[in-house]
PDB file of C-alpha atoms in Angstrom:
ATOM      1  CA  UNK A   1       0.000   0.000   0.000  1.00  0.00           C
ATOM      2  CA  UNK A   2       0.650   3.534  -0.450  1.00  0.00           C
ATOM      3  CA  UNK A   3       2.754   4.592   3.018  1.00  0.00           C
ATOM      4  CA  UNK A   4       0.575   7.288   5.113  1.00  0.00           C
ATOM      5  CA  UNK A   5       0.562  10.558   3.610  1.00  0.00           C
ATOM      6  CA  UNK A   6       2.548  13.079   5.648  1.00  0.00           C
ATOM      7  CA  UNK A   7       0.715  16.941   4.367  1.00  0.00           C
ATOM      8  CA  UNK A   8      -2.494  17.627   3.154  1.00  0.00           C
ATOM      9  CA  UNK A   9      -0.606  17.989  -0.534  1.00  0.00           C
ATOM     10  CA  UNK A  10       0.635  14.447  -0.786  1.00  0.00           C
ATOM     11  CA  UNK A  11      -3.016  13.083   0.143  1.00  0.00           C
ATOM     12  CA  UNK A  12      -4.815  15.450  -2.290  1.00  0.00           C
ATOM     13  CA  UNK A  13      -1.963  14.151  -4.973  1.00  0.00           C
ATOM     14  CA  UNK A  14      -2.906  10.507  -4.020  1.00  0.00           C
ATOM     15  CA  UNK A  15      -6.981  11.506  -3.991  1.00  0.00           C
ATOM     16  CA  UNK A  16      -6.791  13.329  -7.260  1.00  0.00           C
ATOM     17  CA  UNK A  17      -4.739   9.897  -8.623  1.00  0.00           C
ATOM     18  CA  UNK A  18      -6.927   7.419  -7.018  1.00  0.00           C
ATOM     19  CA  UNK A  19     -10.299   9.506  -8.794  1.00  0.00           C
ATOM     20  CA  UNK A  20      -8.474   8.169 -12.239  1.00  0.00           C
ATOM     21  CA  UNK A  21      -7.716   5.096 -11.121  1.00  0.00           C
ATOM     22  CA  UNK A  22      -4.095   4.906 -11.695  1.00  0.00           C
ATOM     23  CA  UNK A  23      -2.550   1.689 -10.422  1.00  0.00           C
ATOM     24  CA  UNK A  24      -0.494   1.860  -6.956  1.00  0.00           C
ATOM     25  CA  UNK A  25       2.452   0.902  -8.667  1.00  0.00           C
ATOM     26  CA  UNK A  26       2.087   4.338 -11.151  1.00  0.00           C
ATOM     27  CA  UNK A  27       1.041   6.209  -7.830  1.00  0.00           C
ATOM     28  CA  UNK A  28       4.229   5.234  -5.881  1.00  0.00           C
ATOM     29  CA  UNK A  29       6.388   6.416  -9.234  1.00  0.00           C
ATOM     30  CA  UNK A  30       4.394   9.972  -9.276  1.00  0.00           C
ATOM     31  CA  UNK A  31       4.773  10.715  -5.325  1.00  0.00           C
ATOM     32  CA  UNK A  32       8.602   9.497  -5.515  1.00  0.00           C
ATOM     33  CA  UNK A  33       9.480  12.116  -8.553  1.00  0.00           C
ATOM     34  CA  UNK A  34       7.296  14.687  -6.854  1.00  0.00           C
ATOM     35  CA  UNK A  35       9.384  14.117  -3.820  1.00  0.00           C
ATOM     36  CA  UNK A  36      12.926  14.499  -5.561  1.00  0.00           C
ATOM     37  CA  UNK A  37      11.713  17.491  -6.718  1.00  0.00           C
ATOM     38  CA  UNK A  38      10.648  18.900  -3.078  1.00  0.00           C
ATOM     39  CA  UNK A  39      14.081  17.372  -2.118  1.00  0.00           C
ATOM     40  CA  UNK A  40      15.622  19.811  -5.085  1.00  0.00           C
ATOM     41  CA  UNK A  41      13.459  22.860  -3.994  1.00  0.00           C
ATOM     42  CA  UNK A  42      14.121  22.154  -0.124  1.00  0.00           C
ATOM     43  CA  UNK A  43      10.824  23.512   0.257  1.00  0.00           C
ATOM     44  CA  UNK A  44       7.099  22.902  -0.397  1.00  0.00           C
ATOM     45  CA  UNK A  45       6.549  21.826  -4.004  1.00  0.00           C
ATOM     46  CA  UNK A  46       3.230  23.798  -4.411  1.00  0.00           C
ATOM     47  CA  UNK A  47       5.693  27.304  -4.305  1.00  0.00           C
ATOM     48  CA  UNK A  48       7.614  26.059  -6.885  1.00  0.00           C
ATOM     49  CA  UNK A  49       7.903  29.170  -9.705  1.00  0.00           C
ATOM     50  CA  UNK A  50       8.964  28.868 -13.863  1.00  0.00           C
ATOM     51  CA  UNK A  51      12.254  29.060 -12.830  1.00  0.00           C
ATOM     52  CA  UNK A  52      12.487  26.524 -10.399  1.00  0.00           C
ATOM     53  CA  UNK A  53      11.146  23.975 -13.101  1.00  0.00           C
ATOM     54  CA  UNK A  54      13.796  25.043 -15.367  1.00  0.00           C
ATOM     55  CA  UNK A  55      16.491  25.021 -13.120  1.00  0.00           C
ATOM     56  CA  UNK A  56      15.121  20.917 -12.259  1.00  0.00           C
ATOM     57  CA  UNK A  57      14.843  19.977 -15.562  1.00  0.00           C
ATOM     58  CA  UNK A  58      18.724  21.376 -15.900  1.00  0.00           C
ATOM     59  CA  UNK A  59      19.612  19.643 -12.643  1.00  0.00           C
ATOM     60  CA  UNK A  60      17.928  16.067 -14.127  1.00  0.00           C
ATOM     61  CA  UNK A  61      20.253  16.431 -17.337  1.00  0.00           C
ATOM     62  CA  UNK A  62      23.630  17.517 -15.455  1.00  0.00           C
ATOM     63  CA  UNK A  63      22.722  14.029 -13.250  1.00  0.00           C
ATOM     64  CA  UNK A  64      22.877  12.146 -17.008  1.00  0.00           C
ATOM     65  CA  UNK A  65      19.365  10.069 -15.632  1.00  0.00           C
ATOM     66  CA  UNK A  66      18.115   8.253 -18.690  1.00  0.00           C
ATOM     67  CA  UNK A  67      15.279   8.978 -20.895  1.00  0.00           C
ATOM     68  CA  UNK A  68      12.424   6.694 -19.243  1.00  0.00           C
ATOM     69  CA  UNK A  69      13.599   8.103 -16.138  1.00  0.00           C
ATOM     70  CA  UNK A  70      13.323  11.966 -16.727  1.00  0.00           C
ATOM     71  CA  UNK A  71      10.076  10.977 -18.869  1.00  0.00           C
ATOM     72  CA  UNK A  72       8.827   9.863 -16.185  1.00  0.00           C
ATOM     73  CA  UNK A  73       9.580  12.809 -13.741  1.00  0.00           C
ATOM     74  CA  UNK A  74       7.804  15.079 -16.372  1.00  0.00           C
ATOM     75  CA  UNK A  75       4.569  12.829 -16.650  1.00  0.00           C
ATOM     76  CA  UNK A  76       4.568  13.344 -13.017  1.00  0.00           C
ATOM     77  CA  UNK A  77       5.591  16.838 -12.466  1.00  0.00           C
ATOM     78  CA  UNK A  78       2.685  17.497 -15.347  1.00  0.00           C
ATOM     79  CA  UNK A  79      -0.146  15.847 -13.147  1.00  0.00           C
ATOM     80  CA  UNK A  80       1.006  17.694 -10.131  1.00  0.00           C
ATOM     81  CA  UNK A  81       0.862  21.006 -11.928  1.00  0.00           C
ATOM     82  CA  UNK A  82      -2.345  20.640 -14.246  1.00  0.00           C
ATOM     83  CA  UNK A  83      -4.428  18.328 -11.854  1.00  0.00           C
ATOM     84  CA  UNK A  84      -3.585  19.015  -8.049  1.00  0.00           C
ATOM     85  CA  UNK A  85      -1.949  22.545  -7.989  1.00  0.00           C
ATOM     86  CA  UNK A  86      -4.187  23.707 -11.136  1.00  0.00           C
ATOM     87  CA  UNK A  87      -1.079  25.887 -12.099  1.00  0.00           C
ATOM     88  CA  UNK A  88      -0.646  24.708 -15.907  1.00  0.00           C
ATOM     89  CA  UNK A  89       1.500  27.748 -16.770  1.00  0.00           C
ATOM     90  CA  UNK A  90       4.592  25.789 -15.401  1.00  0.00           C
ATOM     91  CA  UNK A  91       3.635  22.370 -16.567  1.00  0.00           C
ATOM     92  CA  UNK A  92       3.840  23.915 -20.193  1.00  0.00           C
ATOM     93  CA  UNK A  93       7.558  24.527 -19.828  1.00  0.00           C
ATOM     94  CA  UNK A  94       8.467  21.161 -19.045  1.00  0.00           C
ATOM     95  CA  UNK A  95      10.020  19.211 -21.969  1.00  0.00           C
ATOM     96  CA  UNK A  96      10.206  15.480 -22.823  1.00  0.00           C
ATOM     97  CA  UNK A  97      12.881  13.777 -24.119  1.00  0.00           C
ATOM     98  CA  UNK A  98      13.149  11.668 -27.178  1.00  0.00           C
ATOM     99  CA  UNK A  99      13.926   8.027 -26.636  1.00  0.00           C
ATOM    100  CA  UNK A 100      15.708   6.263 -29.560  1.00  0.00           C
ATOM    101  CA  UNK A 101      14.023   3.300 -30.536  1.00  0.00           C
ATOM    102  CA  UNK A 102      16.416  -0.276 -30.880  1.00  0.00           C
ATOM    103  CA  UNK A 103      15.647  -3.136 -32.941  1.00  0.00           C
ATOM    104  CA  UNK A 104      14.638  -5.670 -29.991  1.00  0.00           C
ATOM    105  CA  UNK A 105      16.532  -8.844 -30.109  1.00  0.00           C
ATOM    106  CA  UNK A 106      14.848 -11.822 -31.360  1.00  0.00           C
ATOM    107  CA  UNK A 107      15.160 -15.319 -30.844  1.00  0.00           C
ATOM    108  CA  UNK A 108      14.881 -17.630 -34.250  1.00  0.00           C
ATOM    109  CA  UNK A 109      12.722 -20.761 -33.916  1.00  0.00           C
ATOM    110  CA  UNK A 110      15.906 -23.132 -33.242  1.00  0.00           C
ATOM    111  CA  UNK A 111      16.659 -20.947 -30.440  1.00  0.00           C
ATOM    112  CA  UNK A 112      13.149 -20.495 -29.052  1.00  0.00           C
ATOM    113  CA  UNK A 113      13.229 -24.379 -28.928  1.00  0.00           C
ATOM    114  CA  UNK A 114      15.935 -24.913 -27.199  1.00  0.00           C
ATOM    115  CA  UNK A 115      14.751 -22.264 -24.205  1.00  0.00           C
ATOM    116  CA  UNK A 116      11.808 -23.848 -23.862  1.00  0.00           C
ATOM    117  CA  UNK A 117      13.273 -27.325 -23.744  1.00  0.00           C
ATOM    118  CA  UNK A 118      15.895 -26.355 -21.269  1.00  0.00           C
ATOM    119  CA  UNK A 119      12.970 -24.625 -18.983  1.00  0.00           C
ATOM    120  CA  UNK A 120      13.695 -26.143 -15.209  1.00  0.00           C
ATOM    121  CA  UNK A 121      10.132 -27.689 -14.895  1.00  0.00           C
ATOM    122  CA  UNK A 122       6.509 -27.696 -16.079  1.00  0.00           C
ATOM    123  CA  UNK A 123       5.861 -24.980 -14.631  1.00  0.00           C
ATOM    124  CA  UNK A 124       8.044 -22.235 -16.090  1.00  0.00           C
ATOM    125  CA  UNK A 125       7.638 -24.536 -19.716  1.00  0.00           C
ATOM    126  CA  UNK A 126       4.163 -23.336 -18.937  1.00  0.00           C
ATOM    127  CA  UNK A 127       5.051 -19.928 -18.311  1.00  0.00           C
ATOM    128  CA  UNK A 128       7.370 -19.685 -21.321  1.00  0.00           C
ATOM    129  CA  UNK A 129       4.991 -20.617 -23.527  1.00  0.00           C
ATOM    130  CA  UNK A 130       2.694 -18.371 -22.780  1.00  0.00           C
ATOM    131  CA  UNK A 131       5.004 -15.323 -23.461  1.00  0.00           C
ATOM    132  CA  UNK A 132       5.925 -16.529 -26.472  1.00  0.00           C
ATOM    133  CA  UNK A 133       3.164 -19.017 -27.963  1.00  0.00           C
ATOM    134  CA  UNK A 134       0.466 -15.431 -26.824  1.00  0.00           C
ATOM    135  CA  UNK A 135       2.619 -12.774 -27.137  1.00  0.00           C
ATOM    136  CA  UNK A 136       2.264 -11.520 -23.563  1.00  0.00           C
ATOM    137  CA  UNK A 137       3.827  -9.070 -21.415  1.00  0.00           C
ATOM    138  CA  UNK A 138       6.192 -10.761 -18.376  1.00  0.00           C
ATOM    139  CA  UNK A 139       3.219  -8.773 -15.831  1.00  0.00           C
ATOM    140  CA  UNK A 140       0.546 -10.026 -17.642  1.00  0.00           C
ATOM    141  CA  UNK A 141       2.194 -13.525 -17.635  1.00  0.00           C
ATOM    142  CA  UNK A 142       2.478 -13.533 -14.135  1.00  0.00           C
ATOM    143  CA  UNK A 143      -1.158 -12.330 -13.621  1.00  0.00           C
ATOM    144  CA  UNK A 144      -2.805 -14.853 -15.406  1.00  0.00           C
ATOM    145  CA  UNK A 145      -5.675 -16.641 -13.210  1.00  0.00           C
ATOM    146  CA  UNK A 146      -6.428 -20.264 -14.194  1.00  0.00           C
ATOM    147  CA  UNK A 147     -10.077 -19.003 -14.896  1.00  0.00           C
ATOM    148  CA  UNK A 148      -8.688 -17.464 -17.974  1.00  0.00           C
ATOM    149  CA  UNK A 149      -8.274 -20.177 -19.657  1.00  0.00           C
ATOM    150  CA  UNK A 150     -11.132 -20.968 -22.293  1.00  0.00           C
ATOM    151  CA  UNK A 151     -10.341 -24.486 -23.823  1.00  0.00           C
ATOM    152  CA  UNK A 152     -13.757 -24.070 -25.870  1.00  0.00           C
ATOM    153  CA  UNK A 153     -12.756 -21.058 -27.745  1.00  0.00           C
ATOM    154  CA  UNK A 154      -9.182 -21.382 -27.321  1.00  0.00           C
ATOM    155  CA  UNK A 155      -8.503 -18.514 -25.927  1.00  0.00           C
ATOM    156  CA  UNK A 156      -6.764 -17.087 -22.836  1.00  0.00           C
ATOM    157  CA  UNK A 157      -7.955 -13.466 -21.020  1.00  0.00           C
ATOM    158  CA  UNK A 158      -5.288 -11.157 -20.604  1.00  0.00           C
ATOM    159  CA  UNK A 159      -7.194  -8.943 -17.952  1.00  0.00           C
ATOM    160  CA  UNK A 160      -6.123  -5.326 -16.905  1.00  0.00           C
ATOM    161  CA  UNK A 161      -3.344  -5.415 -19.577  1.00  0.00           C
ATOM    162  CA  UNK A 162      -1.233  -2.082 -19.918  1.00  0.00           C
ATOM    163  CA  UNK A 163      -3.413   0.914 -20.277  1.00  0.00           C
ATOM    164  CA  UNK A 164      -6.059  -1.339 -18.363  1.00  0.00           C
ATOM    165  CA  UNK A 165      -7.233  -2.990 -21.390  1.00  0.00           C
ATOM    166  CA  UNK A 166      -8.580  -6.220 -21.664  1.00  0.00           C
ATOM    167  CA  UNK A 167      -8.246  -8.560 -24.072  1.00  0.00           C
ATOM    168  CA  UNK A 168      -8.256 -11.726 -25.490  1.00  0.00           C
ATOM    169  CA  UNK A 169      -5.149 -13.677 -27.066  1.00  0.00           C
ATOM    170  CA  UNK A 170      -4.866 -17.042 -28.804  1.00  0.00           C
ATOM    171  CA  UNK A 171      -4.842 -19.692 -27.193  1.00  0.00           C
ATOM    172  CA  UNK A 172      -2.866 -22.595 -29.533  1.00  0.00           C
ATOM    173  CA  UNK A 173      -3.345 -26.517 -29.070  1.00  0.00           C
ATOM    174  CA  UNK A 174       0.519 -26.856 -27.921  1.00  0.00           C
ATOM    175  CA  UNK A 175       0.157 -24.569 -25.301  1.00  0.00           C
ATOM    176  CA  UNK A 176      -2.997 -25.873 -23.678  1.00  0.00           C
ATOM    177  CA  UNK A 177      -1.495 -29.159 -23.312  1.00  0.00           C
ATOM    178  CA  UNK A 178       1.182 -27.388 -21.532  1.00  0.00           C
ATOM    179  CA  UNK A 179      -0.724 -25.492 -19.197  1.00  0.00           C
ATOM    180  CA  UNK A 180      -3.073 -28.659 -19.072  1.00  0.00           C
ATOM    181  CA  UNK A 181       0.481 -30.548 -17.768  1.00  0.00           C
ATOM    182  CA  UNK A 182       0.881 -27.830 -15.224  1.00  0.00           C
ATOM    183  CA  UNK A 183      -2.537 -27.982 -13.563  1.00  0.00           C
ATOM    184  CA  UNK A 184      -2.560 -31.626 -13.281  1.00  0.00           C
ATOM    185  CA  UNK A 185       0.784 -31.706 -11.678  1.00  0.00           C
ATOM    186  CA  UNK A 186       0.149 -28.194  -9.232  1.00  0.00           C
ATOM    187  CA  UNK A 187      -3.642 -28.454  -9.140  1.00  0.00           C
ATOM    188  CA  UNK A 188      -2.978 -24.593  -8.806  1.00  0.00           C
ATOM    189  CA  UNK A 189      -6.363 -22.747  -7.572  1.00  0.00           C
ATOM    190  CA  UNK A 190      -6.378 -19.427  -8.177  1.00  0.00           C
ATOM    191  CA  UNK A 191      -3.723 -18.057  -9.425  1.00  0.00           C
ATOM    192  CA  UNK A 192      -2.040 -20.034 -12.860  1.00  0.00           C
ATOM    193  CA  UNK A 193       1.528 -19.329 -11.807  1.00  0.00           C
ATOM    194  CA  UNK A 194       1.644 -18.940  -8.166  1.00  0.00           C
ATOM    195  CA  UNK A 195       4.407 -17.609  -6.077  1.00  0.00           C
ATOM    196  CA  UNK A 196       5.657 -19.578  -2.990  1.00  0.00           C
ATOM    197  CA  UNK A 197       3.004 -18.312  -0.984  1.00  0.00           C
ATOM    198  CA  UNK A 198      -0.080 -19.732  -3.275  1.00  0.00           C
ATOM    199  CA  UNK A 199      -2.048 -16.868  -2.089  1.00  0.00           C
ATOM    200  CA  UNK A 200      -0.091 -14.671  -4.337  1.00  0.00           C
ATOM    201  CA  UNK A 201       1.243 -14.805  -8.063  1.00  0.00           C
ATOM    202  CA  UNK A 202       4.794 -14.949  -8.868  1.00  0.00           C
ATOM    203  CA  UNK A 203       6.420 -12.370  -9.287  1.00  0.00           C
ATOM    204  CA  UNK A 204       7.764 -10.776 -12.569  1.00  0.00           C
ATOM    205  CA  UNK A 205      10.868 -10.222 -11.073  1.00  0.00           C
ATOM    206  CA  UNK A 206      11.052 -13.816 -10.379  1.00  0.00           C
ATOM    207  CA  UNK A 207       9.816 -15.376 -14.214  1.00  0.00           C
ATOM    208  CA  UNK A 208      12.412 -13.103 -15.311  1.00  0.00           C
ATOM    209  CA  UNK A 209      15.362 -14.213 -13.448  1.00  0.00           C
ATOM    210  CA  UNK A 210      14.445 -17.848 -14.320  1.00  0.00           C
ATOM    211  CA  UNK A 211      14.275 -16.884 -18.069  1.00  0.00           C
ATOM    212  CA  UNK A 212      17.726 -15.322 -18.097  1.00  0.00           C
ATOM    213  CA  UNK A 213      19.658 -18.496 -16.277  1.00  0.00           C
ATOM    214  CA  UNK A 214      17.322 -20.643 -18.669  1.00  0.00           C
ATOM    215  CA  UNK A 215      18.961 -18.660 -21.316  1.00  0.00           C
ATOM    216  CA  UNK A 216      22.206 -18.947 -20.508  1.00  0.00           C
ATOM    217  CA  UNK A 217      21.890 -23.166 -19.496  1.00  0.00           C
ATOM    218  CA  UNK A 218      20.547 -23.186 -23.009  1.00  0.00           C
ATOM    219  CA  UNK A 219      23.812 -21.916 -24.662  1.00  0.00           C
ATOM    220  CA  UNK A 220      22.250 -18.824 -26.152  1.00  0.00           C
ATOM    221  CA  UNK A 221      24.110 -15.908 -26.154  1.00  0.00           C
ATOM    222  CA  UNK A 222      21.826 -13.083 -27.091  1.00  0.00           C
ATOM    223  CA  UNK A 223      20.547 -11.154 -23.752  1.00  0.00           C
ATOM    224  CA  UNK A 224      17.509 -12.704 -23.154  1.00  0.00           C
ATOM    225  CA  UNK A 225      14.572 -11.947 -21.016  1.00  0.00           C
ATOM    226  CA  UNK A 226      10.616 -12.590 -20.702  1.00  0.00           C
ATOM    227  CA  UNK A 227      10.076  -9.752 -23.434  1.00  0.00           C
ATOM    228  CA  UNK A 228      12.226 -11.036 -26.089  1.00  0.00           C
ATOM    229  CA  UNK A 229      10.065 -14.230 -25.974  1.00  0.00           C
ATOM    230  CA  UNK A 230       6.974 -11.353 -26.936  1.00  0.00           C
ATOM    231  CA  UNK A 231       9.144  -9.994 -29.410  1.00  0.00           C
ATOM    232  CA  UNK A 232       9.985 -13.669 -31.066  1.00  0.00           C
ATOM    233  CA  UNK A 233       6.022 -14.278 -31.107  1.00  0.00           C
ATOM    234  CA  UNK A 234       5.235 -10.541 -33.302  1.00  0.00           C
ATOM    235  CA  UNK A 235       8.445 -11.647 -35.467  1.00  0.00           C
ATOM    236  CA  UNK A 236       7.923 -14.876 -36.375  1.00  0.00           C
ATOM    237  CA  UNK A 237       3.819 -14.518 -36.817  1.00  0.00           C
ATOM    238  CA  UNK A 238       5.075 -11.341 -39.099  1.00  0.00           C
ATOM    239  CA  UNK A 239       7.718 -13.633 -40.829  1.00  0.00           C
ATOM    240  CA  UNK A 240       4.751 -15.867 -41.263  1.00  0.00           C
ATOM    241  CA  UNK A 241       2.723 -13.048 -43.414  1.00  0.00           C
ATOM    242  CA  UNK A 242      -0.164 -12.697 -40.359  1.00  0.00           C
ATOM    243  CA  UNK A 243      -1.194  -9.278 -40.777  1.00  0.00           C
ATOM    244  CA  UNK A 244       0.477  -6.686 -38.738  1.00  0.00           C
ATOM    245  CA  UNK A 245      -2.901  -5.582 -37.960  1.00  0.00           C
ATOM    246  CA  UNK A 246      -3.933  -8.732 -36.193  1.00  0.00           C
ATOM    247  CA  UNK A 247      -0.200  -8.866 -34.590  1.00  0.00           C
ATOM    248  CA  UNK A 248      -1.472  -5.431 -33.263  1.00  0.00           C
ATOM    249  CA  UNK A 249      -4.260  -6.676 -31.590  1.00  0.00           C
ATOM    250  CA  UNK A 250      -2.809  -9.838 -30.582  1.00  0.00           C
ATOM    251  CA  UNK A 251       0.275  -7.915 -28.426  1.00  0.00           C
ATOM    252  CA  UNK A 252      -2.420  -4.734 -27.117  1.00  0.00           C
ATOM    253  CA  UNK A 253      -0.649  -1.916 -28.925  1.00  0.00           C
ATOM    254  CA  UNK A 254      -2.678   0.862 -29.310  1.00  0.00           C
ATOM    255  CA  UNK A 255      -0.564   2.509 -32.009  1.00  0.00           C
ATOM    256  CA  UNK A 256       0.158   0.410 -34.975  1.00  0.00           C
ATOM    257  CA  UNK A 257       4.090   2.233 -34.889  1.00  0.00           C
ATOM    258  CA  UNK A 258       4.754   0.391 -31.984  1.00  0.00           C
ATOM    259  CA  UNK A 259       3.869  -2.633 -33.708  1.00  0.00           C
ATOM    260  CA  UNK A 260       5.536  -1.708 -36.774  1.00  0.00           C
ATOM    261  CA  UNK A 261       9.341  -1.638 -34.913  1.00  0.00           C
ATOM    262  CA  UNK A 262       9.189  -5.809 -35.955  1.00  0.00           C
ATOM    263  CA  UNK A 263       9.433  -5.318 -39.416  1.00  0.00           C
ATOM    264  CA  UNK A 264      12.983  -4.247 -38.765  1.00  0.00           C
ATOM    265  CA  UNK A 265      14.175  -7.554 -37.065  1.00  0.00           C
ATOM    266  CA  UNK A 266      11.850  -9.944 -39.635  1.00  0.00           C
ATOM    267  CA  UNK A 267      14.796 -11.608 -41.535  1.00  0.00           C
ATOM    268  CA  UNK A 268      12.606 -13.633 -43.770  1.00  0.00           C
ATOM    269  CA  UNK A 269      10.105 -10.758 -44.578  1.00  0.00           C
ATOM    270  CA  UNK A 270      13.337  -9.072 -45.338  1.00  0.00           C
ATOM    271  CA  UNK A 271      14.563 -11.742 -47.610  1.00  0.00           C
ATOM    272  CA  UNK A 272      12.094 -12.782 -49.530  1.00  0.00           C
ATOM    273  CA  UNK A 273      11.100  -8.765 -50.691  1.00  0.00           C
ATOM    274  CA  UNK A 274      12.739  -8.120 -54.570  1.00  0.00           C
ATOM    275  CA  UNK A 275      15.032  -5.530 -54.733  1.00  0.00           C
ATOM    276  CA  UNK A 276      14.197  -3.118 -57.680  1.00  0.00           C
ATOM    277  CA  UNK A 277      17.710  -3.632 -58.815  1.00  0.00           C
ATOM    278  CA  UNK A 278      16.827  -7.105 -59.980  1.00  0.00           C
ATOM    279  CA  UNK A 279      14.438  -6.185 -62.146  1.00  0.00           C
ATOM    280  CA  UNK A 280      16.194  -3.463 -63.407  1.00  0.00           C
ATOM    281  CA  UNK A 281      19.284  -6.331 -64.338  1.00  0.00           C
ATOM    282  CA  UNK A 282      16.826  -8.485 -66.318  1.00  0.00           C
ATOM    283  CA  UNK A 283      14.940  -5.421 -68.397  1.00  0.00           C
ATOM    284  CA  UNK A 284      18.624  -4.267 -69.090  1.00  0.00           C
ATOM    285  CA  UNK A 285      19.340  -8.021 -69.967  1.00  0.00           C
ATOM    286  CA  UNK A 286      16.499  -7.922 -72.300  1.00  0.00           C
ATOM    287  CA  UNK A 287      17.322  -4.932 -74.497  1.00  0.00           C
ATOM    288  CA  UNK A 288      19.059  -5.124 -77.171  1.00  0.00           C
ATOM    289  CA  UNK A 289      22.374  -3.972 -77.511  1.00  0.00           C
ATOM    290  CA  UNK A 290      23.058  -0.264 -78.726  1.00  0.00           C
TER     291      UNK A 290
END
């Protein structure tokens, strides 16, 4: 939970969040930047001026924080301005930064293969082959109740997915037998993958450190966590022609861009597309000489 607040500020920051329902774990992120800032201003926030926002943002870069990380701070800083201080004039002068977007590394199929037969029991097989044979997200792995599994339709409900979206993913024949192994083994209740304590789920933290020694037991070399088995699912289905449309869907992007980044790393899309310079060799092979 959300520790006590300590001034009348902080609990009309957390009421105004709470009224929009952000999660606790965005909540937490919003009163810790608001509180490096107070930190910065070594007074109240709500007296902060133009210049004081400038000088912060100046202070952020000189500290060489990342991108996501000063993002972040601004998101914040903007809610605290607009929403509980209603003082937008200096939430307009606070700037974003551009993050560069990477190619995400990809496993092929041979590789995939080999992490999922080197995965250190049923139940992480399981939990594999969900993020990769649905495309999920490591929290929405983890999060998975076993209630969300239709075996009729063959699907599986991804509930409260980012942006607190649900949605419904595919559910293939492979992968139900795998999850099907799983529950007849655990005869898990609630929760699909639980943590030690069965009255909570594992942890993300935890799926992901058992994906990264699973990677390494396997031989593979590439770094190698829960979301690069995501990314090999949009490859490979794009590799496969599926439209990117459906891949859209499938992963819960709400801007076909994001989706879009997987054409990049899609070595046989890549491949198999004609250069114009072929074309151009065989008309020039076909006209007669001058």
């Amino acid at each position: 939970m959300i520790d006590k607040p300590t001034s009348p500020l902080r609990q009309r920051m957390i009421e105004d969040m709470t009224a929009r329902r952000y999660t606790e774990k965005v909540q937490k992120s919003y009163l810790l930047h608001i509180s490096r800032f107070a930190v910065f201003l070594g007074r109240s926030p709500d007296t902060a001026t133009v210049e004081d926002v400038r000088l912060y943002q100046l202070h952020l870069a000189k500290q060489h924080f990342g991108a996501p990380t000063v993002n972040v701070a601004v998101v914040a800083l903007r809610f605290f301005f607009n929403v509980t201080l209603e003082r937008p004039e200096l939430a307009r002068h606070l700037t974003s930064l551009h993050k560069p977007r990477r190619a995400p590394v990809v496993l092929n199929q041979e590789e995939m293969a080999r992490l999922l037969e080197a995965a250190p029991g049923l139940k992480y097989k399981a939990a594999f082959g969900v993020a990769y044979g649905a495309g999920l997200r490591v929290s929405e792995v983890v999060a998975l109740k076993v209630s969300d599994i239709d075996s009729k339709r063959m699907t599986l409900r991804v509930e409260q997915g980012k942006g607190q979206r649900d949605r419904y993913v595919m559910l293939s024949p492979q992968l139900l037998e795998w999850l099907r192994d799983w529950w007849r083994a655990a005869r898990p209740q609630a929760w699909l993958f639980p943590g030690q304590n069965p009255v909570n789920p594992m942890s993300a933290r935890q799926l992901s450190r058992v994906v990264r020694e699973t990677a390494r037991t396997a031989g593979i070399a590439k770094r190698v966590s829960p979301h690069t088995l995501r990314h090999s699912f949009a490859t490979h289905l794009l590799e496969q022609n599926v439209d990117i449309r459906v891949i859209q869907v499938l992963l819960g992007h709400a801007k076909l861009e994001t989706t879009a980044l997987y054409t990049q790393v899609a070595v046989n899309t890549i491949r198999d597309v004609t250069s114009p310079l072929e074309k151009l060799t065989a008309n020039l092979a076909g006209r007669p000489p001058v």
